[in-house]
PDB file of C-alpha atoms in Angstrom:
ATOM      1  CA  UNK A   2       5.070  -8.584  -3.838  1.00 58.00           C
ATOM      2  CA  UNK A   3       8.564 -10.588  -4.070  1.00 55.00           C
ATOM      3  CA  UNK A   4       8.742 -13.497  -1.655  1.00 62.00           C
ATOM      4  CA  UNK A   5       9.478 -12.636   1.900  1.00 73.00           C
ATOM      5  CA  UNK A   6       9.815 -16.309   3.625  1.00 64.00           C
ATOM      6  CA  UNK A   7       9.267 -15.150   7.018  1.00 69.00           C
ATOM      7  CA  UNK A   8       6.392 -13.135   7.041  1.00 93.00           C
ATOM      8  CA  UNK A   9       5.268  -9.857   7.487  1.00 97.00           C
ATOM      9  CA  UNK A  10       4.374  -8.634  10.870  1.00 98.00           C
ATOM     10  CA  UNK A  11       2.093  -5.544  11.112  1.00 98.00           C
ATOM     11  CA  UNK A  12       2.006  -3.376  14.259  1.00 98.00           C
ATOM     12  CA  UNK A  13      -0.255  -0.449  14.424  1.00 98.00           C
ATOM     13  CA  UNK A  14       0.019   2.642  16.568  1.00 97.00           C
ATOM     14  CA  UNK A  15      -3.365   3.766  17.351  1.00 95.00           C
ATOM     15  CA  UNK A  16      -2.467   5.143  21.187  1.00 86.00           C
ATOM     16  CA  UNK A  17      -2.938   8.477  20.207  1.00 81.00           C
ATOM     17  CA  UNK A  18      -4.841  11.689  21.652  1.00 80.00           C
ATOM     18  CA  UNK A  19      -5.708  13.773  19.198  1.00 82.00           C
ATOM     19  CA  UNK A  20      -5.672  16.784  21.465  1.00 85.00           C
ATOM     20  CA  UNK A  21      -5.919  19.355  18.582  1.00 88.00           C
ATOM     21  CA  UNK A  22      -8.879  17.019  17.441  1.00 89.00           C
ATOM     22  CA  UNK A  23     -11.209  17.990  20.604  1.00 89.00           C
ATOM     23  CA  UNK A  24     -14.060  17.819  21.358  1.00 92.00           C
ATOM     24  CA  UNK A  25     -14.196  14.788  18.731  1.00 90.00           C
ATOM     25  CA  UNK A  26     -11.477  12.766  20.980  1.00 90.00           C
ATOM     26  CA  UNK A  27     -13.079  13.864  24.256  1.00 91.00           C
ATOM     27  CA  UNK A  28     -14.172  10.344  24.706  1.00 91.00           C
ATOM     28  CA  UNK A  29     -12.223   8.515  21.956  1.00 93.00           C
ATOM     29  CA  UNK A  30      -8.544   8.132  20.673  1.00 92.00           C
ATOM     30  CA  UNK A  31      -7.810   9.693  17.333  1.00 94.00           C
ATOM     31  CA  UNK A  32      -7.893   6.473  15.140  1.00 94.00           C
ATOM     32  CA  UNK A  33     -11.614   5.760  16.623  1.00 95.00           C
ATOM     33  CA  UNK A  34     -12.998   9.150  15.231  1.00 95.00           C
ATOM     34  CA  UNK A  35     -15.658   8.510  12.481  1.00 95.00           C
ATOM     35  CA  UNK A  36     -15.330   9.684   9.217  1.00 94.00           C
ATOM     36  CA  UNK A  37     -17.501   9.502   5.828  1.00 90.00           C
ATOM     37  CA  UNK A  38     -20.540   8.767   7.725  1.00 87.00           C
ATOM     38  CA  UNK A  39     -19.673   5.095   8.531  1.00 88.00           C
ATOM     39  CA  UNK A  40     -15.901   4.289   9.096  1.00 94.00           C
ATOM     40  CA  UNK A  41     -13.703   5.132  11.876  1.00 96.00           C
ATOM     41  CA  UNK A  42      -9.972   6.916  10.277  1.00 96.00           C
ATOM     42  CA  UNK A  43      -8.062   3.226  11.652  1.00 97.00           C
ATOM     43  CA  UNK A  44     -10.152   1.845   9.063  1.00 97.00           C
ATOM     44  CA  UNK A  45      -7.805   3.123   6.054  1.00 96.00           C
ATOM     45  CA  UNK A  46      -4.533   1.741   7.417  1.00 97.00           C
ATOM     46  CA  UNK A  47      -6.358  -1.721   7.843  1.00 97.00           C
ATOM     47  CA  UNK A  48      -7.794  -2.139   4.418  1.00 96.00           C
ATOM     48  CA  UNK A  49      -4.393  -1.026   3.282  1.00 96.00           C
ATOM     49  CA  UNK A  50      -2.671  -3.919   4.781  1.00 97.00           C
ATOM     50  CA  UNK A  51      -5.642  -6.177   4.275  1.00 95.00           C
ATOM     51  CA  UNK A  52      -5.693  -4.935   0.409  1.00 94.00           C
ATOM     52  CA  UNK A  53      -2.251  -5.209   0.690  1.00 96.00           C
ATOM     53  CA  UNK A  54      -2.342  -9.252   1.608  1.00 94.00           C
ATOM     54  CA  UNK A  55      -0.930  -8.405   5.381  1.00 96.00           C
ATOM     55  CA  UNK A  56      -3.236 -10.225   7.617  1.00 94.00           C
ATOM     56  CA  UNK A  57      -1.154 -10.287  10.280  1.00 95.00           C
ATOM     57  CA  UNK A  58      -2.103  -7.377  12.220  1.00 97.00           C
ATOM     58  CA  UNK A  59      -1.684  -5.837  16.145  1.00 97.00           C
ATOM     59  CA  UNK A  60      -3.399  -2.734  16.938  1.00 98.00           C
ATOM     60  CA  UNK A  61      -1.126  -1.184  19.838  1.00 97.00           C
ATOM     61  CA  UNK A  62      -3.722   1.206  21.886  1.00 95.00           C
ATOM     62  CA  UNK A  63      -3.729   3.365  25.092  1.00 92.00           C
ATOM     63  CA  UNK A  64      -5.810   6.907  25.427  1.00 87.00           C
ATOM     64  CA  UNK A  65      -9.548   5.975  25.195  1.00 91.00           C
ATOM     65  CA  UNK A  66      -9.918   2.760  24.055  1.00 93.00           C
ATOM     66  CA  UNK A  67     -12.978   1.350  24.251  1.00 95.00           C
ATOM     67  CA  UNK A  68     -14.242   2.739  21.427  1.00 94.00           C
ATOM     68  CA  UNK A  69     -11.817   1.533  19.121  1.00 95.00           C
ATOM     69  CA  UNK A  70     -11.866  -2.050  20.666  1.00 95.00           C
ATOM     70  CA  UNK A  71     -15.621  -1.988  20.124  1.00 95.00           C
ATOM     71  CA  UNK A  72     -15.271  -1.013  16.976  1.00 95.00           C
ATOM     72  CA  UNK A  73     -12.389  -3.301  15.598  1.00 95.00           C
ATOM     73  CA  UNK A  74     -14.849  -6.168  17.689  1.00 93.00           C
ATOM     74  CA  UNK A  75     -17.907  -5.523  15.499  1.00 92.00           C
ATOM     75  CA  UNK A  76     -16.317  -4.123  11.895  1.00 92.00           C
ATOM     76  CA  UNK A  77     -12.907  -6.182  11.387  1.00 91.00           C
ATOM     77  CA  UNK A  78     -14.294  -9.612  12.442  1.00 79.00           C
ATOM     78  CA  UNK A  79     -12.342 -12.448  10.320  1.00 68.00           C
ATOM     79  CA  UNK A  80     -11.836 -15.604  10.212  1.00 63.00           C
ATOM     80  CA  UNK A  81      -8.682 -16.699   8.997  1.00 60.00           C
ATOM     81  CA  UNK A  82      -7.429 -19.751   7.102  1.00 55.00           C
ATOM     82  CA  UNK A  83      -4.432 -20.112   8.845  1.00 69.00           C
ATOM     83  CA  UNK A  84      -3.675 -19.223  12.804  1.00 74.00           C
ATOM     84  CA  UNK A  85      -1.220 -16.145  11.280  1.00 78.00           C
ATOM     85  CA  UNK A  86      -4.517 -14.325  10.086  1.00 88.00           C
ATOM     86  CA  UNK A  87      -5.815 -12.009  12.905  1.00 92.00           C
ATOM     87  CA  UNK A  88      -6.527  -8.397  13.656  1.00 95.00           C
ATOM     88  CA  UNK A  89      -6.059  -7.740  17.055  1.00 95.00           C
ATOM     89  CA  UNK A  90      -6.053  -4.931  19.937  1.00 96.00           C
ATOM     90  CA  UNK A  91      -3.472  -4.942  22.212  1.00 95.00           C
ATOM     91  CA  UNK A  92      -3.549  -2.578  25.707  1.00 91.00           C
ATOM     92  CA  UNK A  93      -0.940  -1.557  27.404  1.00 88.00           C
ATOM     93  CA  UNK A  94       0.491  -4.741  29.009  1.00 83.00           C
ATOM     94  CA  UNK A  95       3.126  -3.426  31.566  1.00 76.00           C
ATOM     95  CA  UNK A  96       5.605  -6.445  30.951  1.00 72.00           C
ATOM     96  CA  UNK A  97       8.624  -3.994  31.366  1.00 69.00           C
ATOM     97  CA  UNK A  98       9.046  -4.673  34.731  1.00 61.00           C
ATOM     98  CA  UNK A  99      11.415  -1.288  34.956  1.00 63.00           C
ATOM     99  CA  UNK A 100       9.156   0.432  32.884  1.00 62.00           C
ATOM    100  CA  UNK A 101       5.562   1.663  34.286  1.00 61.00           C
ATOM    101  CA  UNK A 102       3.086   4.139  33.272  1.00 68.00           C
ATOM    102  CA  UNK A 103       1.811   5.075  29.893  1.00 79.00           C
ATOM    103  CA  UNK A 104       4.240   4.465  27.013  1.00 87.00           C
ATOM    104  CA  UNK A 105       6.742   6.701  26.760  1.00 86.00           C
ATOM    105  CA  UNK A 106       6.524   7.200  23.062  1.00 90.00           C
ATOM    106  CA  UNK A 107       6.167   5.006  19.817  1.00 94.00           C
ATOM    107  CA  UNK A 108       8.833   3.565  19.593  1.00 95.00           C
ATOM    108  CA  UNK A 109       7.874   2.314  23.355  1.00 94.00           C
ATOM    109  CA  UNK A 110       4.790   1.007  22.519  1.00 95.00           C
ATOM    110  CA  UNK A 111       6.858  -1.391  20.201  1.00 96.00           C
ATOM    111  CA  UNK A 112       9.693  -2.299  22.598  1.00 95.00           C
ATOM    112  CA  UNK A 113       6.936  -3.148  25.511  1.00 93.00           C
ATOM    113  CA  UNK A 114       4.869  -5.115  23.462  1.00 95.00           C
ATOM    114  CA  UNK A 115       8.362  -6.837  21.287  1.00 96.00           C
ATOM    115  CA  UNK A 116       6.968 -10.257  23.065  1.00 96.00           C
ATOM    116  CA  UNK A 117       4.439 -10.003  20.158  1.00 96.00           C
ATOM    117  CA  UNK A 118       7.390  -9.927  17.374  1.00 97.00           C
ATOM    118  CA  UNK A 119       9.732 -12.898  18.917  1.00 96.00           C
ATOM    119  CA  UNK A 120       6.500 -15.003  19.052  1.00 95.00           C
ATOM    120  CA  UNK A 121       5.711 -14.481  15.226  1.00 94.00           C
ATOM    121  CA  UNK A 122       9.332 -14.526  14.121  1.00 94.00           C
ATOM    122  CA  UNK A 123       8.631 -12.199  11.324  1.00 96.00           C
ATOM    123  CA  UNK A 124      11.097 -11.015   8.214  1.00 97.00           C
ATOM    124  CA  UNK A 125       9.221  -7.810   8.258  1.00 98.00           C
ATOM    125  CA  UNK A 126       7.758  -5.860  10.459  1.00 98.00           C
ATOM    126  CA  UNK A 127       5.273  -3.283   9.040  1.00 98.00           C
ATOM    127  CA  UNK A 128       4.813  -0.168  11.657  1.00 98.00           C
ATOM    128  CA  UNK A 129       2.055   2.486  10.337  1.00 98.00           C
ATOM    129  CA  UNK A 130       0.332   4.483  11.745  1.00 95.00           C
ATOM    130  CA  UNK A 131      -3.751   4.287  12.199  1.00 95.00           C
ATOM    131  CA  UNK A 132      -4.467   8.086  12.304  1.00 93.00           C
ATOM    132  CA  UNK A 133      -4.300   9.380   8.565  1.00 95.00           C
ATOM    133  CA  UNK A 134      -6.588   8.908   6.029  1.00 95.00           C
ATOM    134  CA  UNK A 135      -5.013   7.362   2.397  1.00 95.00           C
ATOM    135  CA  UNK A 136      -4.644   4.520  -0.009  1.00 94.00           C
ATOM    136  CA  UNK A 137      -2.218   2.797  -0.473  1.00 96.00           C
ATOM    137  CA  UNK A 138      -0.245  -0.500  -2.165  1.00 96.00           C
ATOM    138  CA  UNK A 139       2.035  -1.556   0.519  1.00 97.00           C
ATOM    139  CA  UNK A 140       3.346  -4.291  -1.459  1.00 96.00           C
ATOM    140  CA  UNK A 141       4.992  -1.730  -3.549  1.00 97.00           C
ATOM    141  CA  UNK A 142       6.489  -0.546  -0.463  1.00 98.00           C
ATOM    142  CA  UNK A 143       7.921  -3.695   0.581  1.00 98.00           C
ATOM    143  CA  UNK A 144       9.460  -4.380  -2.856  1.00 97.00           C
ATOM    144  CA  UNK A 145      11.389  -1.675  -2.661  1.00 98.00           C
ATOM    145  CA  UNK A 146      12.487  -2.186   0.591  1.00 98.00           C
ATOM    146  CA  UNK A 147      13.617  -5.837  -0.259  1.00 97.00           C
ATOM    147  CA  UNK A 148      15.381  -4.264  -3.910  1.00 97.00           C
ATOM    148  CA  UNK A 149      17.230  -1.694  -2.246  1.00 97.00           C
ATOM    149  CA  UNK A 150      18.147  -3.988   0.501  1.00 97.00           C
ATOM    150  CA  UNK A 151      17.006  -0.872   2.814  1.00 98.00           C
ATOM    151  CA  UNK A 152      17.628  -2.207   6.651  1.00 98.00           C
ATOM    152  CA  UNK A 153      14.616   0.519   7.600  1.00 98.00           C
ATOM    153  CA  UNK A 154      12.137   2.023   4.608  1.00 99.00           C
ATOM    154  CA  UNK A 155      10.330   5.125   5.384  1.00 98.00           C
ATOM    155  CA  UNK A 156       7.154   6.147   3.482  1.00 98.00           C
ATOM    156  CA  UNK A 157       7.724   9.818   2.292  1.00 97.00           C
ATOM    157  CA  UNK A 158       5.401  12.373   0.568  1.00 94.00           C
ATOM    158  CA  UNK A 159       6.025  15.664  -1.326  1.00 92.00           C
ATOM    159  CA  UNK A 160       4.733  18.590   0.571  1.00 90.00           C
ATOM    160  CA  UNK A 161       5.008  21.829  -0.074  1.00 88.00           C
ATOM    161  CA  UNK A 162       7.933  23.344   1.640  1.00 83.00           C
ATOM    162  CA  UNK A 163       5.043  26.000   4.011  1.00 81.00           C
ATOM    163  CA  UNK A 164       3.805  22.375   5.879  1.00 80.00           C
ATOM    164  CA  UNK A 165       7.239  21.444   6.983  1.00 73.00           C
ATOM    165  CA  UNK A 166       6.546  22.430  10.244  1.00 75.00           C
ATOM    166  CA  UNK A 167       3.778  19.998  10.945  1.00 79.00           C
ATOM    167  CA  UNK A 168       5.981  16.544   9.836  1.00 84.00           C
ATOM    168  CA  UNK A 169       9.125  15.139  10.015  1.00 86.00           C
ATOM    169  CA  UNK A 170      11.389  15.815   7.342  1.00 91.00           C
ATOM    170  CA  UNK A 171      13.810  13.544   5.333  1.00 93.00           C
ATOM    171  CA  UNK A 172      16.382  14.553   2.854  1.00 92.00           C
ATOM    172  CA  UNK A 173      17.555  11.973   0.410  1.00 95.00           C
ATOM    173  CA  UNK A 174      20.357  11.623  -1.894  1.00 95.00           C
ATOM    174  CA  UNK A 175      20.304  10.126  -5.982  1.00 95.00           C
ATOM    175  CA  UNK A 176      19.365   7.006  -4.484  1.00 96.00           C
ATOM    176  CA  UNK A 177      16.817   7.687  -1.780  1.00 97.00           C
ATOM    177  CA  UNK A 178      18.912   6.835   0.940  1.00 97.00           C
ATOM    178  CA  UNK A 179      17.973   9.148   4.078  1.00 97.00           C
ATOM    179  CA  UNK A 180      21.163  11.657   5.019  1.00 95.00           C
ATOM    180  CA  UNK A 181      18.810  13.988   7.274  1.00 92.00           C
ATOM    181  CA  UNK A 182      15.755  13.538   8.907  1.00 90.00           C
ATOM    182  CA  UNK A 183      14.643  16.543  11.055  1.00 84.00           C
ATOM    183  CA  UNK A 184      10.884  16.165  13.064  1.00 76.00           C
ATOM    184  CA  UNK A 185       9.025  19.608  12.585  1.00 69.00           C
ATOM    185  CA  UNK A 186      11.594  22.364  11.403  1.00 70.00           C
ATOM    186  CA  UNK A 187      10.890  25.096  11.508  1.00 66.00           C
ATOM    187  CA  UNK A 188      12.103  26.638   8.343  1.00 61.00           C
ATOM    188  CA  UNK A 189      12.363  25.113   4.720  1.00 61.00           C
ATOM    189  CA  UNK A 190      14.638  26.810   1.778  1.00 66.00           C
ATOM    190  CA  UNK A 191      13.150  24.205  -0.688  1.00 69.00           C
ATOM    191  CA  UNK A 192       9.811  24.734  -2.611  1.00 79.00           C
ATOM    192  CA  UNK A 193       8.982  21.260  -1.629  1.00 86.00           C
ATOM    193  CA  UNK A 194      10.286  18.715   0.584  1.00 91.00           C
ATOM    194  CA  UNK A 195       9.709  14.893   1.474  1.00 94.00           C
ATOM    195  CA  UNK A 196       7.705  14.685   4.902  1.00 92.00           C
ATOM    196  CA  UNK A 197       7.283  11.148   6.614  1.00 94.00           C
ATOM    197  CA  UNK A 198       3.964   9.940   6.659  1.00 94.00           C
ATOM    198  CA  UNK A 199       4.924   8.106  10.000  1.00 94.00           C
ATOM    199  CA  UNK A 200       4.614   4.418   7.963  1.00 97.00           C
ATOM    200  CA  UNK A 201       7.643   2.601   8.354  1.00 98.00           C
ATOM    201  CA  UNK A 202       9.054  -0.737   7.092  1.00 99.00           C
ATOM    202  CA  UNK A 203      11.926  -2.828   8.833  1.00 99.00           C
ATOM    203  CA  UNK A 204      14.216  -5.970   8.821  1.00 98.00           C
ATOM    204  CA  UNK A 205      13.172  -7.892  12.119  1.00 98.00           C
ATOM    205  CA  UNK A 206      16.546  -7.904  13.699  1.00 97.00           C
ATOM    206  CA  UNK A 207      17.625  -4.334  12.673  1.00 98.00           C
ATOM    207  CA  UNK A 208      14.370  -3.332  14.235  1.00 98.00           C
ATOM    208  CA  UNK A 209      15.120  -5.090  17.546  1.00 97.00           C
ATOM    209  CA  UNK A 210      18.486  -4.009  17.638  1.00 97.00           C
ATOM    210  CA  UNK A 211      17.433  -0.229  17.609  1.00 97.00           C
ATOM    211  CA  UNK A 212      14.422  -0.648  19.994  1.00 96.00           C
ATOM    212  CA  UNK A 213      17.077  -1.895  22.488  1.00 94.00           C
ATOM    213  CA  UNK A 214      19.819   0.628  21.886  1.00 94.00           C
ATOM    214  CA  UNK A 215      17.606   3.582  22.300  1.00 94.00           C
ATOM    215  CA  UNK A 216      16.053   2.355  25.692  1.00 88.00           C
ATOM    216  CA  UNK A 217      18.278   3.189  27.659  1.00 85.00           C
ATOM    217  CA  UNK A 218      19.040   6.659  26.375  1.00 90.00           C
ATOM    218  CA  UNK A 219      17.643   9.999  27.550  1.00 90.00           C
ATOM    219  CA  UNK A 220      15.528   9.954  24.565  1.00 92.00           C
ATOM    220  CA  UNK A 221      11.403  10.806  24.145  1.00 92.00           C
ATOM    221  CA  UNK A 222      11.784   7.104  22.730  1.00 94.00           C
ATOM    222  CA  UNK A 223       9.915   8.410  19.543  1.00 94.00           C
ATOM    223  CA  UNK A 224      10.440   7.033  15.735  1.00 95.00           C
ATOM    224  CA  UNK A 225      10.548  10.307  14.291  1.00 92.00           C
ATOM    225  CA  UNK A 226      12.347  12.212  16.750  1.00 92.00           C
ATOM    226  CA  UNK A 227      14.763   9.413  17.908  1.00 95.00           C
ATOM    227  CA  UNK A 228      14.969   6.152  16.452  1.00 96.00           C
ATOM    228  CA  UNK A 229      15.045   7.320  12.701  1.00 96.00           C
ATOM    229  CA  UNK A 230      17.408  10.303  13.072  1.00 94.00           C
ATOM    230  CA  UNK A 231      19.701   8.119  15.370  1.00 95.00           C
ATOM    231  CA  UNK A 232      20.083   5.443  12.794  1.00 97.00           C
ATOM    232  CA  UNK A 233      20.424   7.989   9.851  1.00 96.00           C
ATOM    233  CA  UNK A 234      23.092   9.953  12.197  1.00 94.00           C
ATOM    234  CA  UNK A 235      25.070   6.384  12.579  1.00 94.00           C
ATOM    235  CA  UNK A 236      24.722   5.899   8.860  1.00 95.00           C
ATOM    236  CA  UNK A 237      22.608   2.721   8.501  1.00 96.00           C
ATOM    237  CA  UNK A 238      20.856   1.777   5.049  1.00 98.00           C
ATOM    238  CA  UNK A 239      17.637   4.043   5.995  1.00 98.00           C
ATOM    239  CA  UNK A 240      15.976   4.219   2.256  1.00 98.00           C
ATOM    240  CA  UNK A 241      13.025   6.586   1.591  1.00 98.00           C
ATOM    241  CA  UNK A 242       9.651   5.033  -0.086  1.00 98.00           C
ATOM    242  CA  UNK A 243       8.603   8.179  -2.388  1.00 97.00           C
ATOM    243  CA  UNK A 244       4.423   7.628  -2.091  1.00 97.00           C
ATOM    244  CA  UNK A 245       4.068   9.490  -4.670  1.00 93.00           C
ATOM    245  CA  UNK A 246       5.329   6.568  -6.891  1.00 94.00           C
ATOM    246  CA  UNK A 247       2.672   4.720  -4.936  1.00 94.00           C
ATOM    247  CA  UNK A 248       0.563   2.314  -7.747  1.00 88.00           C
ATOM    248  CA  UNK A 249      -2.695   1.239  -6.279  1.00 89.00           C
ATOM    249  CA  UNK A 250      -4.312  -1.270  -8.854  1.00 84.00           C
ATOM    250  CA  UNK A 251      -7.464  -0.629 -10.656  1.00 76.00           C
ATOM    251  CA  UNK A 252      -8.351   3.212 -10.058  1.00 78.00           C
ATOM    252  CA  UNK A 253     -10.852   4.889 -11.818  1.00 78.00           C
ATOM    253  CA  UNK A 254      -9.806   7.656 -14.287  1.00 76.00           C
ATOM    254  CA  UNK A 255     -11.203  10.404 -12.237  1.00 72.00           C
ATOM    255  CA  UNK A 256      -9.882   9.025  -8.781  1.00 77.00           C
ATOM    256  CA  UNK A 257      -6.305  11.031  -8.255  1.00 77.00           C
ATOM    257  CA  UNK A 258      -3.296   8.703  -8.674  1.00 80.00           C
ATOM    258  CA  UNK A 259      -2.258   9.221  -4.865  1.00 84.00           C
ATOM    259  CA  UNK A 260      -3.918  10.353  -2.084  1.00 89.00           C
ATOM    260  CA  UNK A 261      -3.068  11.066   1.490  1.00 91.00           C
ATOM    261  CA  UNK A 262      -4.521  13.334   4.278  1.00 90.00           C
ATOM    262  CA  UNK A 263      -3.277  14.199   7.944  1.00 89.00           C
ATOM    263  CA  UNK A 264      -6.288  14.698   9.844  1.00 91.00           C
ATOM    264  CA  UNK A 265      -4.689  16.399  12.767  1.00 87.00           C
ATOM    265  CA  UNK A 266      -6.913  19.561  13.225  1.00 92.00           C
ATOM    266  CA  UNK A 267     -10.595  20.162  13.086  1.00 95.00           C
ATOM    267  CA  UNK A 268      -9.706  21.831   9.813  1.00 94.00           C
ATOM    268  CA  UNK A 269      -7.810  19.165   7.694  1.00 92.00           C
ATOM    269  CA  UNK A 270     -10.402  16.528   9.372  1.00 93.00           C
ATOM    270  CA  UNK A 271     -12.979  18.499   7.326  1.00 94.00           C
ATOM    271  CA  UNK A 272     -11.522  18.853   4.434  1.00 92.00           C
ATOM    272  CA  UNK A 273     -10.792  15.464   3.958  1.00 93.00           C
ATOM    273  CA  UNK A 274     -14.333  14.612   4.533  1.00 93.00           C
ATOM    274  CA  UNK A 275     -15.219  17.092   1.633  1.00 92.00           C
ATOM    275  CA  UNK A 276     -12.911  15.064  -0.402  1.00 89.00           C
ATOM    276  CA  UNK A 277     -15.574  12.988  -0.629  1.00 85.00           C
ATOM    277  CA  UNK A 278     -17.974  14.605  -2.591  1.00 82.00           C
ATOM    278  CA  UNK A 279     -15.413  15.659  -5.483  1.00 69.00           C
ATOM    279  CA  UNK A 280     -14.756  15.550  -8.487  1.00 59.00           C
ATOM    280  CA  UNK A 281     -17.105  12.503  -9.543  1.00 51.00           C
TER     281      UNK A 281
END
């Protein structure tokens, strides 16, 4: 991973409900569900960053959260060599004094808790989200972001062009840069197209910057539905991270050389757990 001299900040969204996940979130959020027998799916985006030498972590939560603060208590216990080395929860906190209720979206949960990324004075901040289940080397992520000199990277995957519907979108030009980014359309002329996997690098300052233009618009103060298309619309370097291209170091022959899974439905959830008995 080239140098990045102020640090990497890593901020994950785990606030989520998981309605079409019930009765498994009846008493949980999403990113507390168990899977394989003895993790919990939050598990996969933290031994990415972990794997990935980000110890600098903040788990934003909301819906149900006991569980997951339990379980973050008992399984992610660390101690760090330096002060910067910490995996944390963090509730709602209501420091937006005209803000009140429930965040409003994610890109809310970021701008209430932005106390969090003045007091680390990061480079980077790394948002992802803690509800999918995948491996990945974010270094090679960040790498990219720092060649391209991208101001906001955006973690893509090839789907076929039938799933649209269920992600946000992002067309690209020769270079990657983003020109389009649409959040479940409804129709697809492509065989296949890039859909965001919701992971999202960004340059400190830009990041800021765009948390505090978009709250005060009429906005459902969302990354994928707000922030990203607004900054694509306004022509900002917005690059695309093609996962695909993804190199996680020393996989076995049989183990496929990418692999990602939304677990958003009692179906997918399944099937990704049956994943785990094949091929080997």
């Amino acid at each position: 991973m080239s140098s990045v001299k102020g640090g990497i900040l890593a901020l994950v969204l785990a606030g989520g409900k998981g309605e079409r996940l019930h009765p498994l979130t009846s008493e949980r959020t999403k990113p507390s569900v168990p899977f394989g027998g003895k993790y919990r799916i939050i598990d996969f985006a933290l031994s990415n960053l972990v794997n990935s030498e980000i110890y600098s972590v903040y788990i934003l939560v909301q819906y149900k959260s006991q569980s997951l603060i339990e379980h973050i208590r008992t399984a992610w216990r660390r101690g760090g060599v330096s002060p910067k080395h910490f995996i944390t929860v963090v509730p709602p906190q209501m420091r937006k004094k005209e803000l009140s209720g429930w965040y409003r979206g994610t890109a809310d949960s970021v701008y209430q808790n932005i106390n969090l990324i003045y007091d680390y004075k990061p480079q980077l901040v790394a948002i992802f989200g803690g509800d999918h289940i995948y491996r990945m080397n974010i270094k090679d992520m960040i790498d990219y972001h720092l060649k391209k000199k991208s101001q906001a990277t955006i973690a893509v995957i090839p789907v076929e062009a039938k799933q649209a519907y269920q992600f946000g979108v992002v067309s690209v030009d020769n270079n990657f840069k983003v020109k389009q980014f649409k959040e479940k359309p409804s129709l697809s002329r492509n065989k296949m197209v890039f859909a965001s996997m919701g992971n999202y690098i960004f340059n400190t300052d830009f990041l800021v910057d765009a948390l505090g233009e978009d709250v005060g618009r009429n906005t459902t103060h969302d990354f994928g539905r707000d922030i990203i298309p607004y900054l694509v619309k306004k022509k900002r370097e917005v690059y695309a991270y093609d996962f695909s291209q993804n190199r996680v170091p020393a996989l076995k022959k049989y183990e496929p050389r990418y692999y990602w899974r939304d677990v958003g439905t009692i179906l997918s959830y399944w099937q990704a757990n049956m994943d785990l008995l094949g091929p080997e």
